[in-house]
Amino acid sequence: MIPESLVSPFARRACQRHLHFGTPRGDIQVPAPNPDRRYMLYLHVPFCVALCPFCSFHRVEFKEDRARLYFDALREEIKTATSAGFRFHELYVGGGTPTVLPGELEQTILMVRELHPLRSVSVETHPADLDDSCVARLTSAGVTRLSIGVQSFDDRLLGEMGRLDKYGNGAQIRERLQGLAGVFDTLNVDMIFNFPDQSEASLLKDLDVLVDDVRPDQVSWYPLMTATTTRRAMEENLGAVSHKREGKLYRMLTRRLLAAGYQRSSAWNFDRRSGVLDEYIIDQDEYLGLGSGAFSYVRGVLYASTFSINHYIERARGGRTGIVRKRTLNLRDQMLYYLLTRLFSGSIDLDAAEERFAGRFYRTLFPELTGLRLIGAVTKDRRQLRLSERGFYLWLVLMREFFSGVNNFREEMRLNIPAERTVIAPTPATRKGG
């Protein structure tokens, strides 16, 4: 088996190459949609009451007045994208913590529902926002999937993460989750493994609580991910991160969840039944991301929105999206992105891939596909490529490095906020809104 120590550096270099967006530009408009396609809409709400040391997502400290202005701007940007011709059939709201203002979130989701015939709505939250009032607003808005960031039920680890006082102890979180049984079509619990201080006994205890007590419809169990900007804070609070035992812990949790009746729907996602995937990029060829810090992928182009909250509000009020950077992928890079995201689910339909890329997929990626078969990462079953057990862990490592690369890009975007505002001046109509 190829060791993790060789896979990670290779994946890291590839991500650095693909996630280079160049300098900010002031002329990027809403991407032109395909009129025959229905898109997945991602909305980013970056506000958090507590900033966890391990998290590199775009998040800022919650301030109510600023958050209300942000939700107003987000609704304006949704109208702009709708006017540009986008039609949405799925909605995913992430953060940050989208439920910091439940009423604003409800209003936003209902507005999207009025404009588009949504078949599913997924929302992220944390354990402290599971009171009756918030849950009532989510159900009123038609949320079909609720994803709750728990990370661990171990009070010692929760304390190291700075979550114990803010979100409650493990027993309190377990009780709140049990109270949500049957409320939503899909209840997902986000967990993390491979904390520096996490023992095997602690991981097994987390598994017992989930499988025996909570029994959620879906579990997403991520490996601990680092980024350049969060490494110091992470080491101060959690300890130095090592991947030496990551594979062993991954095999432990996989065996336990599969034995409990869960099905593996991706390298780190497990379902009791078929449902909405936790990583929407897996089954969405294209998607539009709105909100500060959101990413989009439309017609072979990756787009990134401003990470400045004030700048984002200015742009949205002026009838523009928050998009300030883009990277056009060549055809081969589009195929590699397709391979990375599709195989993450465990298999890839070669006929669908050939149709997607005009019959050029297999021959273009022949070296990569042959290499994966030679190392035992994939098997070919007629017109399907499937990940082996070895391949699932390999793909977990690849996706861990991919998202770590995205996290590093997020920090680059934050550092470039002053340059971005120099390049992209606010319009006269919105100059007072900053």
PDB file of N, CA and C in Angstrom, residues 119 123 278 321:
ATOM      1  N   ARG A 119     -36.294  20.783  -4.514  1.00  0.00           N
ATOM      2  CA  ARG A 119     -36.649  19.430  -4.087  1.00  0.00           C
ATOM      3  C   ARG A 119     -35.980  19.065  -2.761  1.00  0.00           C
ATOM      4  N   VAL A 123     -29.279  22.379   5.649  1.00  0.00           N
ATOM      5  CA  VAL A 123     -28.773  23.481   6.477  1.00  0.00           C
ATOM      6  C   VAL A 123     -27.810  22.930   7.517  1.00  0.00           C
ATOM      7  N   ASP A 278     -23.331  14.637   1.975  1.00  0.00           N
ATOM      8  CA  ASP A 278     -22.830  15.754   2.764  1.00  0.00           C
ATOM      9  C   ASP A 278     -21.981  16.690   1.923  1.00  0.00           C
ATOM     10  N   THR A 321     -22.859  40.180  -8.092  1.00  0.00           N
ATOM     11  CA  THR A 321     -22.540  39.084  -7.182  1.00  0.00           C
ATOM     12  C   THR A 321     -21.266  39.435  -6.429  1.00  0.00           C
TER      13      THR A 321
END
